Coordinates of N, CA and C in Angstrom, one line a residue:
Chain J
D28 N 130.3 98.0 111.7 CA 130.9 98.8 110.6 C 129.9 98.9 109.5
V29 N 129.8 100.1 108.9 CA 128.9 100.4 107.8 C 129.5 99.6 106.6
K30 N 128.5 99.0 105.9 CA 128.9 98.3 104.6 C 128.1 98.9 103.5
V31 N 128.9 99.4 102.5 CA 128.3 99.9 101.2 C 128.7 98.9 100.1
T32 N 127.8 98.3 99.5 CA 128.1 97.2 98.5 C 127.7 97.7 97.2
Q33 N 128.7 97.6 96.2 CA 128.3 97.9 94.8 C 128.4 96.6 94.1
S34 N 127.3 96.3 93.3 CA 127.1 95.0 92.8 C 128.2 94.5 91.9
S35 N 128.9 95.3 91.1 CA 129.9 94.9 90.2 C 131.2 95.6 90.5
R36 N 132.3 95.0 90.4 CA 133.6 95.6 90.5 C 134.0 96.1 89.1
Y37 N 133.8 95.3 88.1 CA 134.2 95.7 86.7 C 133.0 95.4 85.8
L38 N 132.8 96.3 84.8 CA 131.7 96.2 83.9 C 132.2 96.7 82.6
V39 N 131.9 96.0 81.5 CA 132.2 96.5 80.2 C 130.9 96.5 79.4
K40 N 130.6 97.6 78.8 CA 129.3 97.8 78.1 C 129.6 98.5 76.7
R41 N 128.7 98.3 75.8 CA 128.8 98.9 74.5 C 128.1 100.3 74.4
T42 N 128.6 101.2 73.6 CA 128.0 102.5 73.4 C 126.5 102.3 73.0
G43 N 125.7 103.1 73.7 CA 124.2 103.0 73.4 C 123.5 102.1 74.3
E44 N 124.2 101.2 75.1 CA 123.5 100.3 76.0 C 122.9 101.1 77.2
K45 N 121.9 100.5 77.8 CA 121.4 101.1 79.1 C 122.1 100.3 80.2
V46 N 122.7 101.1 81.1 CA 123.5 100.5 82.1 C 122.9 100.8 83.5
F47 N 122.9 99.8 84.4 CA 122.4 99.9 85.8 C 123.6 99.6 86.7
L48 N 123.9 100.6 87.6 CA 124.9 100.4 88.6 C 124.1 100.4 90.0
E49 N 124.3 99.3 90.7 CA 123.5 99.1 91.9 C 124.3 99.3 93.2
C50 N 123.7 99.9 94.2 CA 124.4 100.1 95.5 C 123.5 99.8 96.6
V51 N 124.0 99.1 97.6 CA 123.2 98.8 98.8 C 124.0 99.1 100.0
Q52 N 123.3 99.8 101.0 CA 124.0 100.0 102.3 C 123.1 99.4 103.4
D53 N 123.9 99.0 104.5 CA 123.2 98.1 105.5 C 123.0 98.8 106.8
M54 N 123.2 100.2 106.8 CA 123.1 100.9 108.1 C 122.0 101.8 108.2
D55 N 121.0 101.7 107.4 CA 119.8 102.5 107.5 C 120.1 104.0 107.4
H56 N 121.0 104.3 106.5 CA 121.4 105.7 106.3 C 120.4 106.4 105.4
E57 N 120.1 107.7 105.8 CA 119.2 108.5 105.0 C 119.7 108.9 103.7
N58 N 121.0 109.2 103.7 CA 121.6 109.9 102.5 C 122.4 108.9 101.7
M59 N 122.3 109.0 100.4 CA 123.1 108.2 99.5 C 123.6 109.0 98.3
F60 N 124.7 108.6 97.8 CA 125.4 109.5 96.8 C 126.0 108.6 95.7
W61 N 126.1 109.2 94.5 CA 126.9 108.6 93.4 C 127.9 109.6 93.0
Y62 N 129.2 109.2 93.0 CA 130.3 110.0 92.5 C 131.0 109.2 91.3
R63 N 131.7 110.0 90.5 CA 132.6 109.3 89.6 C 134.0 109.9 89.8
Q64 N 135.0 109.0 89.7 CA 136.4 109.4 89.9 C 137.2 109.2 88.6
D65 N 137.8 110.3 88.2 CA 138.6 110.3 86.9 C 140.0 110.9 87.2
P66 N 141.0 110.3 86.6 CA 142.4 110.8 86.9 C 142.5 112.3 86.6
G67 N 143.1 113.0 87.6 CA 143.3 114.5 87.5 C 142.0 115.3 87.7
L68 N 140.9 114.6 88.0 CA 139.7 115.4 88.2 C 139.1 115.1 89.6
G69 N 139.7 114.1 90.3 CA 139.2 113.8 91.7 C 137.8 113.2 91.6
L70 N 137.0 113.4 92.7 CA 135.7 112.8 92.8 C 134.6 113.9 92.4
R71 N 133.7 113.6 91.6 CA 132.7 114.5 91.2 C 131.3 113.9 91.5
L72 N 130.4 114.7 92.1 CA 129.1 114.3 92.5 C 128.2 114.2 91.3
I73 N 127.5 113.1 91.1 CA 126.6 112.9 90.0 C 125.2 113.2 90.5
Y74 N 124.7 112.5 91.4 CA 123.4 112.6 92.0 C 123.5 112.2 93.5
F75 N 122.5 112.7 94.3 CA 122.4 112.2 95.6 C 120.9 112.1 96.0
S76 N 120.7 111.5 97.1 CA 119.3 111.3 97.6 C 119.3 111.4 99.1
Y77 N 118.3 112.1 99.7 CA 118.3 112.2 101.1 C 117.0 111.5 101.7
D78 N 116.3 110.8 100.8 CA 115.2 110.0 101.3 C 114.7 109.1 100.2
V79 N 113.9 108.2 100.5 CA 113.3 107.3 99.5 C 112.5 108.1 98.5
K80 N 112.7 107.8 97.2 CA 112.1 108.5 96.1 C 112.5 110.0 95.9
M81 N 113.4 110.4 96.7 CA 113.9 111.8 96.6 C 115.3 111.8 95.9
K82 N 115.5 112.7 95.0 CA 116.8 112.8 94.3 C 117.2 114.2 94.0
E83 N 118.5 114.5 94.1 CA 119.0 115.8 93.8 C 120.1 115.7 92.8
K84 N 120.2 116.6 91.9 CA 121.3 116.6 90.9 C 122.6 117.1 91.6
G85 N 123.7 116.5 91.3 CA 125.0 116.9 91.8 C 125.6 117.9 90.8
D86 N 126.9 117.8 90.6 CA 127.6 118.7 89.7 C 127.6 118.3 88.3
I87 N 127.5 116.9 88.0 CA 127.6 116.4 86.6 C 126.5 115.4 86.4
P88 N 125.2 115.8 86.4 CA 124.1 114.8 86.2 C 123.8 114.4 84.8
E89 N 124.4 115.2 83.8 CA 124.0 115.0 82.4 C 124.4 113.6 82.0
G90 N 123.4 112.9 81.4 CA 123.6 111.5 80.9 C 123.3 110.4 81.9
Y91 N 122.9 110.9 83.1 CA 122.6 109.9 84.2 C 121.2 110.1 84.8
S92 N 120.7 109.1 85.4 CA 119.5 109.2 86.2 C 119.7 108.3 87.4
V93 N 118.8 108.4 88.4 CA 119.0 107.6 89.6 C 117.6 107.1 90.0
S94 N 117.6 106.1 90.8 CA 116.4 105.6 91.4 C 116.6 105.2 92.8
R95 N 115.7 105.6 93.7 CA 115.8 105.1 95.1 C 114.3 104.7 95.6
E96 N 114.0 103.5 95.3 CA 112.7 102.9 95.7 C 112.7 102.4 97.1
K97 N 113.9 102.0 97.6 CA 114.0 101.5 99.0 C 115.1 102.3 99.7
K98 N 115.0 102.4 101.0 CA 116.0 103.2 101.7 C 117.4 102.7 101.5
E99 N 117.6 101.4 101.4 CA 118.9 100.8 101.4 C 119.6 100.8 100.0
R100 N 118.8 101.0 99.0 CA 119.3 100.8 97.6 C 119.2 102.1 96.8
F101 N 120.3 102.4 96.1 CA 120.4 103.6 95.3 C 121.0 103.2 94.0
S102 N 120.3 103.3 92.9 CA 120.7 102.8 91.6 C 121.1 104.0 90.7
L103 N 122.2 103.9 90.0 CA 122.6 104.9 89.0 C 122.3 104.3 87.6
I104 N 121.7 105.0 86.7 CA 121.3 104.5 85.4 C 122.0 105.4 84.3
L105 N 122.6 104.7 83.4 CA 123.1 105.4 82.2 C 122.1 105.0 81.1
E106 N 121.3 106.0 80.7 CA 120.3 105.7 79.7 C 120.8 105.2 78.4
S107 N 121.9 105.8 77.9 CA 122.5 105.4 76.7 C 124.0 105.6 76.8
A108 N 124.7 104.6 77.2 CA 126.1 104.7 77.6 C 127.0 105.3 76.4
S109 N 127.9 106.2 76.8 CA 128.8 106.7 75.8 C 130.3 106.5 76.4
T110 N 131.2 106.6 75.4 CA 132.6 106.4 75.8 C 133.1 107.3 76.9
N111 N 132.6 108.5 76.9 CA 133.1 109.5 77.9 C 132.5 109.2 79.3
Q112 N 131.7 108.2 79.4 CA 131.2 107.7 80.7 C 132.1 106.6 81.3
T113 N 133.1 106.2 80.6 CA 134.1 105.3 81.1 C 134.8 105.9 82.3
S114 N 134.7 105.2 83.5 CA 135.1 105.9 84.7 C 135.0 104.9 85.8
M115 N 135.5 105.3 87.0 CA 135.3 104.6 88.3 C 134.1 105.2 88.9
Y116 N 133.1 104.4 89.2 CA 131.9 105.0 89.9 C 131.8 104.5 91.4
L117 N 131.6 105.5 92.2 CA 131.7 105.3 93.7 C 130.3 105.6 94.3
C118 N 129.8 104.7 95.0 CA 128.6 105.0 95.8 C 128.9 105.2 97.2
A119 N 128.2 106.1 97.9 CA 128.4 106.4 99.3 C 127.1 106.6 100.1
S120 N 127.2 106.5 101.4 CA 126.0 106.8 102.2 C 126.5 107.5 103.5
S121 N 125.5 108.2 104.1 CA 125.9 108.9 105.3 C 124.6 108.9 106.2
Y122 N 124.8 109.0 107.5 CA 123.7 109.0 108.5 C 123.0 110.3 108.4
D123 N 123.8 111.4 108.5 CA 123.2 112.7 108.5 C 124.2 113.7 107.9
L124 N 123.8 115.0 108.0 CA 124.6 116.0 107.4 C 126.0 116.1 108.0
N125 N 126.1 115.8 109.3 CA 127.4 116.0 110.0 C 128.2 114.7 110.1
S126 N 127.8 113.7 109.4 CA 128.5 112.4 109.4 C 129.3 112.3 108.1
P127 N 130.4 111.6 108.3 CA 131.2 111.3 107.1 C 130.5 110.4 106.1
L128 N 130.9 110.5 104.9 CA 130.4 109.5 103.9 C 131.2 108.2 104.0
H129 N 130.5 107.1 103.8 CA 131.1 105.8 103.7 C 130.9 105.3 102.3
F130 N 132.1 104.9 101.7 CA 132.1 104.6 100.3 C 132.1 103.1 100.1
G131 N 131.5 102.7 99.0 CA 131.8 101.3 98.5 C 133.1 101.2 97.8
N132 N 133.4 100.0 97.3 CA 134.7 99.8 96.6 C 134.8 100.2 95.2
G133 N 133.6 100.7 94.7 CA 133.7 101.2 93.3 C 133.3 100.2 92.2
T134 N 132.8 100.7 91.1 CA 132.6 99.9 89.9 C 133.4 100.6 88.8
R135 N 134.3 99.8 88.2 CA 135.1 100.4 87.1 C 134.3 100.0 85.8
L136 N 133.7 101.0 85.2 CA 132.9 100.9 84.0 C 133.7 101.3 82.8
T137 N 133.7 100.4 81.8 CA 134.4 100.7 80.5 C 133.3 100.6 79.4
V138 N 133.2 101.7 78.7 CA 132.2 101.8 77.6 C 133.0 101.7 76.2
T139 N 132.7 100.7 75.4 CA 133.5 100.6 74.2 C 132.7 101.0 72.9
Chain R
D66 N 134.7 125.9 87.9 CA 135.5 126.6 88.9 C 135.7 125.7 90.1
Q67 N 137.0 125.4 90.4 CA 137.3 124.4 91.4 C 137.2 125.1 92.8
Q68 N 136.3 124.6 93.6 CA 136.1 125.2 94.9 C 137.0 124.6 96.0
V69 N 137.5 123.4 95.8 CA 138.4 122.8 96.7 C 139.7 122.4 95.9
K70 N 140.8 122.9 96.3 CA 142.0 122.7 95.5 C 143.1 122.0 96.3
Q71 N 143.7 121.0 95.7 CA 144.9 120.4 96.3 C 145.9 120.6 95.2
N72 N 146.8 121.5 95.5 CA 147.8 121.9 94.4 C 148.9 121.0 94.2
S73 N 149.1 120.1 95.1 CA 150.2 119.1 94.9 C 149.7 117.8 94.5
P74 N 149.9 117.4 93.2 CA 149.4 116.1 92.8 C 150.1 114.9 93.5
S75 N 151.4 115.1 93.9 CA 152.1 114.1 94.6 C 153.0 114.7 95.6
L76 N 153.4 113.8 96.6 CA 154.3 114.2 97.7 C 155.0 113.0 98.2
S77 N 156.3 113.1 98.3 CA 157.2 112.0 98.7 C 157.8 112.4 100.0
V78 N 157.7 111.5 101.0 CA 158.2 111.8 102.4 C 158.9 110.5 102.9
Q79 N 160.0 110.7 103.6 CA 160.7 109.6 104.2 C 159.9 109.0 105.4
E80 N 160.0 107.7 105.5 CA 159.4 107.0 106.6 C 159.9 107.6 108.0
G81 N 158.9 107.9 108.9 CA 159.3 108.4 110.2 C 159.2 109.9 110.3
R82 N 159.2 110.6 109.1 CA 159.1 112.1 109.1 C 157.7 112.5 109.1
I83 N 157.4 113.8 109.1 CA 156.1 114.4 109.1 C 155.6 114.5 107.6
S84 N 154.4 114.1 107.3 CA 153.8 114.4 106.0 C 152.8 115.5 106.2
I85 N 152.8 116.5 105.4 CA 151.9 117.6 105.4 C 151.2 117.8 104.1
L86 N 149.9 117.5 104.1 CA 149.1 117.7 102.9 C 148.2 118.9 103.0
N87 N 148.2 119.7 101.9 CA 147.5 121.0 102.0 C 146.3 121.0 101.1
C88 N 145.4 121.9 101.5 CA 144.1 122.0 100.8 C 143.6 123.5 100.9
D89 N 143.2 124.1 99.8 CA 142.6 125.4 99.9 C 141.2 125.4 99.3
Y90 N 140.4 126.3 99.8 CA 139.0 126.3 99.3 C 138.6 127.7 99.0
T91 N 137.6 127.9 98.2 CA 137.2 129.3 97.8 C 135.8 129.6 98.4
N92 N 135.0 128.6 98.7 CA 133.6 128.9 99.1 C 133.6 129.2 100.6
S93 N 133.3 130.4 101.0 CA 133.3 130.7 102.4 C 132.1 130.1 103.1
M94 N 131.2 129.5 102.4 CA 130.0 128.8 103.0 C 130.3 127.4 103.5
F95 N 131.4 126.9 103.1 CA 131.8 125.5 103.6 C 132.0 125.6 105.1
D96 N 131.4 124.6 105.8 CA 131.5 124.6 107.3 C 131.9 123.3 107.9
Y97 N 132.3 122.4 107.0 CA 132.7 121.1 107.5 C 133.7 120.5 106.5
F98 N 134.8 120.0 107.0 CA 135.9 119.6 106.2 C 136.3 118.2 106.6
L99 N 136.7 117.4 105.6 CA 137.1 116.0 105.8 C 138.3 115.7 105.0
W100 N 139.0 114.7 105.5 CA 140.1 114.0 104.7 C 139.7 112.6 104.5
Y101 N 139.9 112.1 103.3 CA 139.7 110.7 102.9 C 141.0 110.2 102.4
K102 N 141.2 108.9 102.6 CA 142.4 108.2 102.1 C 141.9 107.1 101.1
K103 N 142.6 106.9 100.0 CA 142.2 106.0 99.0 C 143.3 105.1 98.5
Y104 N 143.2 103.8 98.7 CA 144.1 102.9 98.1 C 143.6 102.5 96.7
P105 N 144.5 102.0 95.8 CA 144.0 101.6 94.5 C 143.0 100.5 94.6
A106 N 142.0 100.5 93.7 CA 140.9 99.5 93.6 C 140.1 99.4 94.9
E107 N 140.1 100.4 95.7 CA 139.2 100.5 96.9 C 138.5 101.8 96.9
G108 N 137.4 101.9 97.6 CA 136.7 103.2 97.8 C 137.5 104.0 98.8
P109 N 137.3 105.3 98.8 CA 137.9 106.2 99.8 C 137.4 105.8 101.2
T110 N 138.3 105.9 102.2 CA 137.9 105.7 103.6 C 138.1 107.0 104.3
F111 N 137.2 107.3 105.2 CA 137.2 108.5 106.0 C 138.4 108.4 107.0
L112 N 139.1 109.6 107.1 CA 140.2 109.6 108.0 C 140.0 110.5 109.2
I113 N 139.6 111.8 108.9 CA 139.5 112.8 110.0 C 138.7 113.9 109.5
S114 N 138.0 114.6 110.4 CA 137.2 115.8 109.9 C 137.4 116.9 110.9
I115 N 136.9 118.1 110.5 CA 136.9 119.3 111.4 C 135.8 120.2 111.0
S116 N 135.1 120.7 112.0 CA 134.1 121.6 111.9 C 134.7 123.0 111.8
S117 N 134.0 123.9 111.1 CA 134.5 125.3 111.0 C 134.6 126.1 112.3
I118 N 134.0 125.5 113.3 CA 134.1 126.3 114.6 C 135.4 125.9 115.3
K119 N 136.2 125.0 114.8 CA 137.4 124.6 115.4 C 138.6 125.0 114.5
D120 N 139.8 125.0 115.1 CA 141.0 125.2 114.2 C 141.9 124.0 114.2
K121 N 141.6 123.0 115.0 CA 142.5 121.8 115.1 C 141.7 120.6 115.6
N122 N 142.0 119.5 115.0 CA 141.4 118.2 115.4 C 142.4 117.1 115.3
E123 N 142.6 116.3 116.3 CA 143.7 115.3 116.4 C 143.1 113.9 116.6
D124 N 143.7 113.0 115.9 CA 143.3 111.6 116.1 C 144.5 110.7 115.8
G125 N 145.2 110.4 116.9 CA 146.3 109.5 116.8 C 147.5 110.2 116.1
R126 N 147.9 109.6 115.0 CA 149.0 110.2 114.2 C 148.5 111.3 113.3
F127 N 147.2 111.5 113.2 CA 146.7 112.4 112.2 C 146.1 113.7 112.9
T128 N 146.5 114.9 112.4 CA 146.0 116.1 112.9 C 145.6 117.0 111.7
V129 N 144.4 117.6 111.8 CA 143.9 118.5 110.7 C 143.9 119.9 111.4
F130 N 144.4 120.8 110.6 CA 144.4 122.2 111.0 C 143.6 123.0 110.0
L131 N 142.8 123.9 110.6 CA 141.9 124.8 109.7 C 142.2 126.2 110.0
N132 N 142.5 127.0 108.9 CA 142.7 128.4 109.0 C 141.6 129.1 108.2
K133 N 140.5 129.5 108.8 CA 139.4 130.0 108.1 C 139.7 131.3 107.4
S134 N 140.5 132.1 108.0 CA 140.7 133.4 107.3 C 141.5 133.3 106.0
A135 N 142.4 132.2 106.0 CA 143.1 131.9 104.8 C 142.4 130.9 103.9
K136 N 141.3 130.4 104.3 CA 140.6 129.3 103.6 C 141.5 128.2 103.3
H137 N 142.2 127.7 104.3 CA 143.2 126.7 104.1 C 143.1 125.7 105.2
L138 N 143.3 124.4 104.8 CA 143.4 123.4 105.8 C 144.6 122.4 105.4
S139 N 145.1 121.8 106.4 CA 146.2 120.9 106.2 C 146.0 119.6 107.1
L140 N 146.6 118.6 106.6 CA 146.6 117.3 107.3 C 148.1 116.9 107.6
H141 N 148.3 116.7 108.9 CA 149.7 116.3 109.3 C 149.7 114.9 109.7
I142 N 150.6 114.1 109.3 CA 150.7 112.7 109.6 C 152.1 112.5 110.3
V143 N 152.1 112.2 111.6 CA 153.4 112.0 112.3 C 153.4 110.8 113.2
P144 N 154.3 109.9 113.1 CA 155.3 109.8 112.1 C 154.7 109.1 110.8
S145 N 155.2 109.4 109.7 CA 154.7 108.7 108.5 C 155.2 107.3 108.4
Q146 N 154.2 106.4 108.0 CA 154.5 105.0 107.9 C 154.3 104.5 106.4
P147 N 154.9 103.4 106.1 CA 154.7 102.9 104.7 C 153.2 102.7 104.3
G148 N 152.4 102.2 105.3 CA 151.0 102.0 105.0 C 150.2 103.3 104.7
D149 N 150.9 104.5 104.9 CA 150.2 105.8 104.7 C 150.3 106.1 103.2
S150 N 151.0 105.4 102.4 CA 151.1 105.6 101.0 C 149.8 105.4 100.3
A151 N 149.2 106.4 99.8 CA 147.8 106.4 99.3 C 147.5 107.7 98.6
V152 N 146.4 107.8 98.0 CA 145.9 109.2 97.6 C 145.0 109.7 98.6
Y153 N 145.2 111.0 99.0 CA 144.5 111.7 100.0 C 143.6 112.8 99.4
F154 N 142.3 112.7 99.7 CA 141.4 113.7 99.2 C 140.9 114.6 100.3
C155 N 140.9 115.9 100.0 CA 140.3 116.9 100.9 C 138.9 117.1 100.4
A156 N 137.9 117.2 101.3 CA 136.6 117.4 100.9 C 135.9 118.5 101.8
A157 N 134.9 119.1 101.3 CA 134.2 120.2 102.1 C 132.7 120.1 101.9
R158 N 132.0 120.5 102.9 CA 130.5 120.4 102.8 C 130.0 121.8 103.1
Q159 N 129.0 122.2 102.3 CA 128.2 123.4 102.6 C 126.9 123.0 103.1
Y160 N 126.5 123.5 104.3 CA 125.2 123.2 104.9 C 124.2 124.0 104.2
S161 N 123.2 123.3 103.6 CA 122.2 124.1 102.9 C 120.9 124.3 103.7
G162 N 120.8 123.5 104.8 CA 119.7 123.6 105.7 C 118.5 122.9 105.2
G163 N 118.5 122.3 104.0 CA 117.3 121.7 103.5 C 117.5 120.2 103.3
G164 N 118.6 119.7 103.7 CA 118.8 118.2 103.4 C 120.2 117.9 103.2
A165 N 120.4 116.7 102.6 CA 121.8 116.3 102.4 C 122.4 117.1 101.3
D166 N 123.7 117.4 101.4 CA 124.5 117.9 100.3 C 125.6 117.0 100.1
G167 N 126.0 116.7 98.9 CA 127.2 115.9 98.6 C 128.4 116.7 99.0
L168 N 129.5 116.0 99.3 CA 130.8 116.7 99.5 C 131.4 117.2 98.2
T169 N 132.1 118.3 98.3 CA 132.9 118.7 97.2 C 134.4 118.3 97.4
F170 N 134.9 117.5 96.5 CA 136.3 117.0 96.7 C 137.3 117.7 95.9
G171 N 138.5 117.7 96.5 CA 139.7 118.1 95.7 C 140.1 117.0 94.8
K172 N 141.2 117.3 94.0 CA 141.6 116.3 93.0 C 142.5 115.2 93.6
G173 N 143.0 115.4 94.8 CA 143.8 114.4 95.5 C 145.2 114.7 95.4
T174 N 146.0 114.2 96.5 CA 147.4 114.2 96.5 C 147.9 112.8 96.8
H175 N 148.8 112.3 95.9 CA 149.3 111.0 96.0 C 150.5 111.1 97.0
L176 N 150.4 110.5 98.2 CA 151.5 110.5 99.2 C 152.3 109.2 99.0
I177 N 153.6 109.4 98.9 CA 154.5 108.2 98.8 C 155.4 108.3 100.0
I178 N 155.4 107.2 100.8 CA 156.3 107.1 101.9 C 157.5 106.2 101.5
Q179 N 158.7 106.8 101.6 CA 159.9 106.1 101.2 C 160.6 105.5 102.4
P180 N 161.1 104.3 102.2 CA 161.8 103.7 103.4 C 163.1 104.3 103.7

C-alpha cells in the first residue's frame, strides 16, 4: 500500500512566522501535490511537482512556495504565515497521469 | 469559476437503499474522472475512476456513470451501508501532455446513511 506521511497532524503558528509542512511518500512516485481543504470550498491545488527540483503552480499558489530536493519528499513553505492560511493541508502523490492520487492524513494548521 | 460542481452539499439515504451522488463539469478537456471518499480527520481515499472513453465503470457496490454530452457524472452506491457515511469528492483531470496536472475537485457532498 502507498503511504503518504505528513509530519504533523496539528500545528499552531503565529502570524508572520515561517512555516514548513513536510510530506514523504514511500512508493517512488513521480508526482506530488499540495492541496488545502476549507469548508464549502472543497480541495484546492496549491502547488505540484512532477520531478525532483521541478514545481508548478496550482490554482492558489499565492503566499506559498515548495521544495522538492528528493523524489520522496515534498515540502510546502509559508514564508510569512497569515490568518487566512488557517486550513487543512493535504499532501498527495501519484505514479503517473492516469493513476489516482494517494493522500496523506492532512495537517491542520492554525495561524493566530 | 468552478469547473467541477457538486450541487448537493449533503444527502441523506436510508441503509440498504441506493445512494446517488451527482457531479457536473464545465471543462470539455477533462478526460479522467475520479471519486474520493473522506472521513473526518483523515485524508481522502480513492474510490473509483472512469476514463472519458467509457460511460460506466463498476467496482463492487460502487458504479460511476459518465455522460459526456451532458458533462455529468454520478456515483451509485448499492446497497448503502452505515460505513458509507462520509464526504464524497468528485474530481477531474485535464491531460496537458507535458507532465502531471493536479486534479480539480468539487466542493464535496456529505452522505449520511440512516439506519
